[in-house]
């Protein structure tokens, strides 16, 4: 009996990082079962820590960003059905920067305009989506919020060198 308890303790210390015990004996959390089909398709969350909630791709400016939207969606999600790719909706806000946002989990994402009186948009079930935003190179004009996980948020924008500005919650999938 003691050997079994010691073996169980040792195995729990060296278990996989993608699994953790929840709610008692025998219940194991497997992250891939809680991720969206889009997040599982791109595969970047396999090795990411639990603090990464979105994968973001900068698509470009203006018409180039618009053209890159379909191209990147078809590249990243080629094995998904046409219907699933069709569920990737686009939302226009003031600005010229285009982004593809892939939520990690099947949760509600709230896109909130920061400076105008426009209404927020709820994206259901963790579906991937694209946004056009940011009038200024300096200040983002939207934030994306998930109430789950303690209320995490980020604002898609570029740094001073033209690279995606990533917070601790974002993985850059631009390249």
C-alpha positions as a Markdown table, in Angstrom:
| # | Residue | x | y | z |
|---|---|---|---|---|
| 1 | Unk | 0.0 | 0.0 | 0.0 |
| 2 | Unk | 2.8 | 2.4 | 0.9 |
| 3 | Unk | 4.6 | 1.7 | -2.3 |
| 4 | Unk | 1.4 | 2.5 | -4.3 |
| 5 | Unk | 1.0 | 5.8 | -2.5 |
| 6 | Unk | 4.7 | 6.7 | -3.1 |
| 7 | Unk | 4.4 | 5.7 | -6.8 |
| 8 | Unk | 1.3 | 7.9 | -7.2 |
| 9 | Unk | 3.0 | 10.9 | -5.6 |
| 10 | Unk | 6.1 | 10.5 | -7.7 |
| 11 | Unk | 4.1 | 10.2 | -10.9 |
| 12 | Unk | 2.0 | 13.3 | -10.0 |
| 13 | Unk | 5.3 | 15.3 | -9.6 |
| 14 | Unk | 6.5 | 14.3 | -13.1 |
| 15 | Unk | 3.2 | 14.2 | -15.0 |
| 16 | Unk | 2.5 | 16.1 | -18.3 |
| 17 | Unk | 2.2 | 19.8 | -18.1 |
| 18 | Unk | -1.0 | 19.7 | -20.3 |
| 19 | Unk | -2.9 | 17.8 | -17.6 |
| 20 | Unk | -3.7 | 18.7 | -14.0 |
| 21 | Unk | -6.0 | 17.3 | -11.4 |
| 22 | Unk | -9.3 | 19.0 | -10.8 |
| 23 | Unk | -12.3 | 18.3 | -8.7 |
| 24 | Unk | -11.0 | 15.2 | -7.0 |
| 25 | Unk | -9.6 | 11.8 | -7.8 |
| 26 | Unk | -9.7 | 10.5 | -11.3 |
| 27 | Unk | -10.8 | 13.8 | -12.9 |
| 28 | Unk | -8.0 | 15.0 | -15.3 |
| 29 | Unk | -8.1 | 18.3 | -17.2 |
| 30 | Unk | -6.9 | 17.9 | -20.8 |
| 31 | Unk | -6.5 | 21.3 | -22.4 |
| 32 | Unk | -7.1 | 20.2 | -26.0 |
| 33 | Unk | -10.6 | 19.0 | -25.0 |
| 34 | Unk | -11.5 | 22.6 | -24.0 |
| 35 | Unk | -9.8 | 24.4 | -26.9 |
| 36 | Unk | -11.7 | 25.5 | -30.0 |
| 37 | Unk | -11.4 | 23.6 | -33.3 |
| 38 | Unk | -9.4 | 26.6 | -34.6 |
| 39 | Unk | -6.9 | 26.6 | -31.7 |
| 40 | Unk | -6.4 | 22.8 | -32.1 |
| 41 | Unk | -6.0 | 23.2 | -35.8 |
| 42 | Unk | -3.1 | 25.7 | -35.6 |
| 43 | Unk | -1.4 | 23.7 | -32.9 |
| 44 | Unk | 0.5 | 26.5 | -31.2 |
| 45 | Unk | -1.1 | 26.0 | -27.8 |
| 46 | Unk | 0.3 | 22.5 | -27.4 |
| 47 | Unk | 3.5 | 23.8 | -25.8 |
| 48 | Unk | 2.1 | 27.1 | -24.6 |
| 49 | Unk | 1.6 | 27.7 | -20.9 |
| 50 | Unk | -1.9 | 28.1 | -19.5 |
| 51 | Unk | -1.6 | 31.9 | -19.6 |
| 52 | Unk | -1.8 | 32.1 | -23.4 |
| 53 | Unk | -5.4 | 32.8 | -24.3 |
| 54 | Unk | -5.2 | 34.0 | -27.9 |
| 55 | Unk | -3.1 | 33.4 | -31.0 |
| 56 | Unk | -3.0 | 36.6 | -33.2 |
| 57 | Unk | -1.9 | 37.1 | -36.8 |
| 58 | Unk | -1.3 | 40.6 | -38.2 |
| 59 | Unk | -2.7 | 40.5 | -41.7 |
| 60 | Unk | -1.6 | 43.9 | -43.0 |
| 61 | Unk | -2.9 | 47.4 | -43.7 |
| 62 | Unk | -6.0 | 48.4 | -45.7 |
| 63 | Unk | -6.6 | 46.4 | -48.9 |
| 64 | Unk | -3.5 | 44.2 | -48.4 |
| 65 | Unk | -4.9 | 43.1 | -45.0 |
| 66 | Unk | -8.3 | 42.4 | -46.5 |
| 67 | Unk | -6.7 | 40.3 | -49.3 |
| 68 | Unk | -4.5 | 38.4 | -46.7 |
| 69 | Unk | -7.6 | 37.5 | -44.6 |
| 70 | Unk | -8.9 | 34.8 | -46.9 |
| 71 | Unk | -5.4 | 33.6 | -47.8 |
| 72 | Unk | -4.3 | 33.1 | -44.2 |
| 73 | Unk | -7.6 | 31.6 | -43.1 |
| 74 | Unk | -7.3 | 29.0 | -45.9 |
| 75 | Unk | -3.7 | 28.3 | -45.0 |
| 76 | Unk | -4.2 | 28.0 | -41.3 |
| 77 | Unk | -7.5 | 26.1 | -41.3 |
| 78 | Unk | -7.2 | 24.1 | -44.6 |
| 79 | Unk | -8.4 | 20.8 | -43.0 |
| 80 | Unk | -11.5 | 22.4 | -41.5 |
| 81 | Unk | -14.8 | 22.4 | -43.3 |
| 82 | Unk | -15.9 | 25.2 | -45.5 |
| 83 | Unk | -18.7 | 25.8 | -43.0 |
| 84 | Unk | -16.2 | 26.1 | -40.1 |
| 85 | Unk | -14.0 | 28.5 | -42.1 |
| 86 | Unk | -17.2 | 30.5 | -42.9 |
| 87 | Unk | -17.8 | 30.9 | -39.2 |
| 88 | Unk | -14.8 | 33.1 | -39.0 |
| 89 | Unk | -16.6 | 36.5 | -39.0 |
| 90 | Unk | -15.1 | 39.9 | -39.5 |
| 91 | Unk | -15.7 | 43.0 | -37.4 |
| 92 | Unk | -14.9 | 46.6 | -38.6 |
| 93 | Unk | -13.8 | 49.3 | -36.2 |
| 94 | Unk | -12.2 | 52.6 | -37.1 |
| 95 | Unk | -8.7 | 52.0 | -38.4 |
| 96 | Unk | -6.6 | 50.3 | -41.1 |
| 97 | Unk | -4.9 | 47.4 | -39.4 |
| 98 | Unk | -6.2 | 43.8 | -40.0 |
| 99 | Unk | -5.8 | 41.0 | -37.4 |
| 100 | Unk | -6.9 | 37.4 | -37.2 |
| 101 | Unk | -7.7 | 36.4 | -33.6 |
| 102 | Unk | -7.8 | 32.7 | -32.6 |
| 103 | Unk | -9.1 | 32.2 | -29.0 |
| 104 | Unk | -7.7 | 29.2 | -27.2 |
| 105 | Unk | -10.9 | 28.2 | -25.3 |
| 106 | Unk | -14.6 | 27.8 | -26.1 |
| 107 | Unk | -15.5 | 30.9 | -24.3 |
| 108 | Unk | -17.2 | 34.3 | -25.1 |
| 109 | Unk | -14.9 | 37.0 | -26.4 |
| 110 | Unk | -16.1 | 40.6 | -26.1 |
| 111 | Unk | -14.6 | 43.2 | -28.5 |
| 112 | Unk | -14.9 | 46.6 | -26.9 |
| 113 | Unk | -14.3 | 49.9 | -28.7 |
| 114 | Unk | -12.2 | 52.2 | -26.5 |
| 115 | Unk | -12.7 | 55.7 | -27.8 |
| 116 | Unk | -16.0 | 55.9 | -29.7 |
| 117 | Unk | -19.5 | 55.2 | -28.6 |
| 118 | Unk | -19.8 | 52.1 | -30.8 |
| 119 | Unk | -21.3 | 49.0 | -29.2 |
| 120 | Unk | -19.2 | 46.0 | -28.2 |
| 121 | Unk | -19.4 | 42.8 | -30.1 |
| 122 | Unk | -19.7 | 39.3 | -28.5 |
| 123 | Unk | -18.0 | 36.5 | -30.4 |
| 124 | Unk | -19.6 | 33.2 | -29.2 |
| 125 | Unk | -18.0 | 29.8 | -28.5 |
| 126 | Unk | -14.4 | 30.9 | -29.0 |
| 127 | Unk | -14.8 | 31.2 | -32.7 |
| 128 | Unk | -11.8 | 32.7 | -34.6 |
| 129 | Unk | -12.5 | 36.1 | -36.0 |
| 130 | Unk | -10.9 | 39.0 | -37.8 |
| 131 | Unk | -10.9 | 42.7 | -36.9 |
| 132 | Unk | -10.0 | 45.9 | -38.7 |
| 133 | Unk | -9.0 | 48.6 | -36.1 |
| 134 | Unk | -6.5 | 51.2 | -34.9 |
| 135 | Unk | -6.6 | 54.6 | -36.5 |
| 136 | Unk | -3.3 | 55.5 | -34.7 |
| 137 | Unk | 0.0 | 53.7 | -34.8 |
| 138 | Unk | 0.4 | 54.6 | -31.2 |
| 139 | Unk | -2.9 | 53.8 | -29.5 |
| 140 | Unk | -5.1 | 50.8 | -30.1 |
| 141 | Unk | -8.8 | 51.5 | -30.3 |
| 142 | Unk | -10.3 | 48.2 | -29.2 |
| 143 | Unk | -9.7 | 45.6 | -26.5 |
| 144 | Unk | -10.7 | 42.0 | -26.5 |
| 145 | Unk | -11.9 | 40.5 | -23.2 |
| 146 | Unk | -12.6 | 37.1 | -21.9 |
| 147 | Unk | -14.5 | 37.1 | -18.6 |
| 148 | Unk | -13.4 | 33.5 | -17.9 |
| 149 | Unk | -10.0 | 32.9 | -16.4 |
| 150 | Unk | -10.2 | 35.9 | -14.1 |
| 151 | Unk | -11.0 | 38.5 | -16.8 |
| 152 | Unk | -8.1 | 38.6 | -19.2 |
| 153 | Unk | -7.8 | 41.1 | -22.0 |
| 154 | Unk | -5.5 | 42.5 | -24.7 |
| 155 | Unk | -5.5 | 45.1 | -27.5 |
| 156 | Unk | -4.3 | 44.0 | -30.9 |
| 157 | Unk | -1.6 | 46.5 | -32.0 |
| 158 | Unk | 1.9 | 46.9 | -33.4 |
| 159 | Unk | 5.0 | 48.0 | -31.6 |
| 160 | Unk | 7.2 | 50.9 | -32.9 |
| 161 | Unk | 9.0 | 48.5 | -35.3 |
| 162 | Unk | 5.9 | 47.1 | -37.0 |
| 163 | Unk | 5.8 | 43.8 | -35.1 |
| 164 | Unk | 2.8 | 42.5 | -33.2 |
| 165 | Unk | 2.8 | 43.8 | -29.7 |
| 166 | Unk | 2.2 | 40.7 | -27.6 |
| 167 | Unk | 1.1 | 40.7 | -24.0 |
| 168 | Unk | 1.6 | 37.7 | -21.7 |
| 169 | Unk | -1.7 | 36.4 | -23.0 |
| 170 | Unk | -1.0 | 36.4 | -26.7 |
| 171 | Unk | 1.0 | 34.1 | -29.1 |
| 172 | Unk | 2.1 | 35.8 | -32.3 |
| 173 | Unk | 1.3 | 33.6 | -35.4 |
| 174 | Unk | 2.0 | 36.2 | -38.0 |
| 175 | Unk | 4.9 | 34.3 | -39.6 |
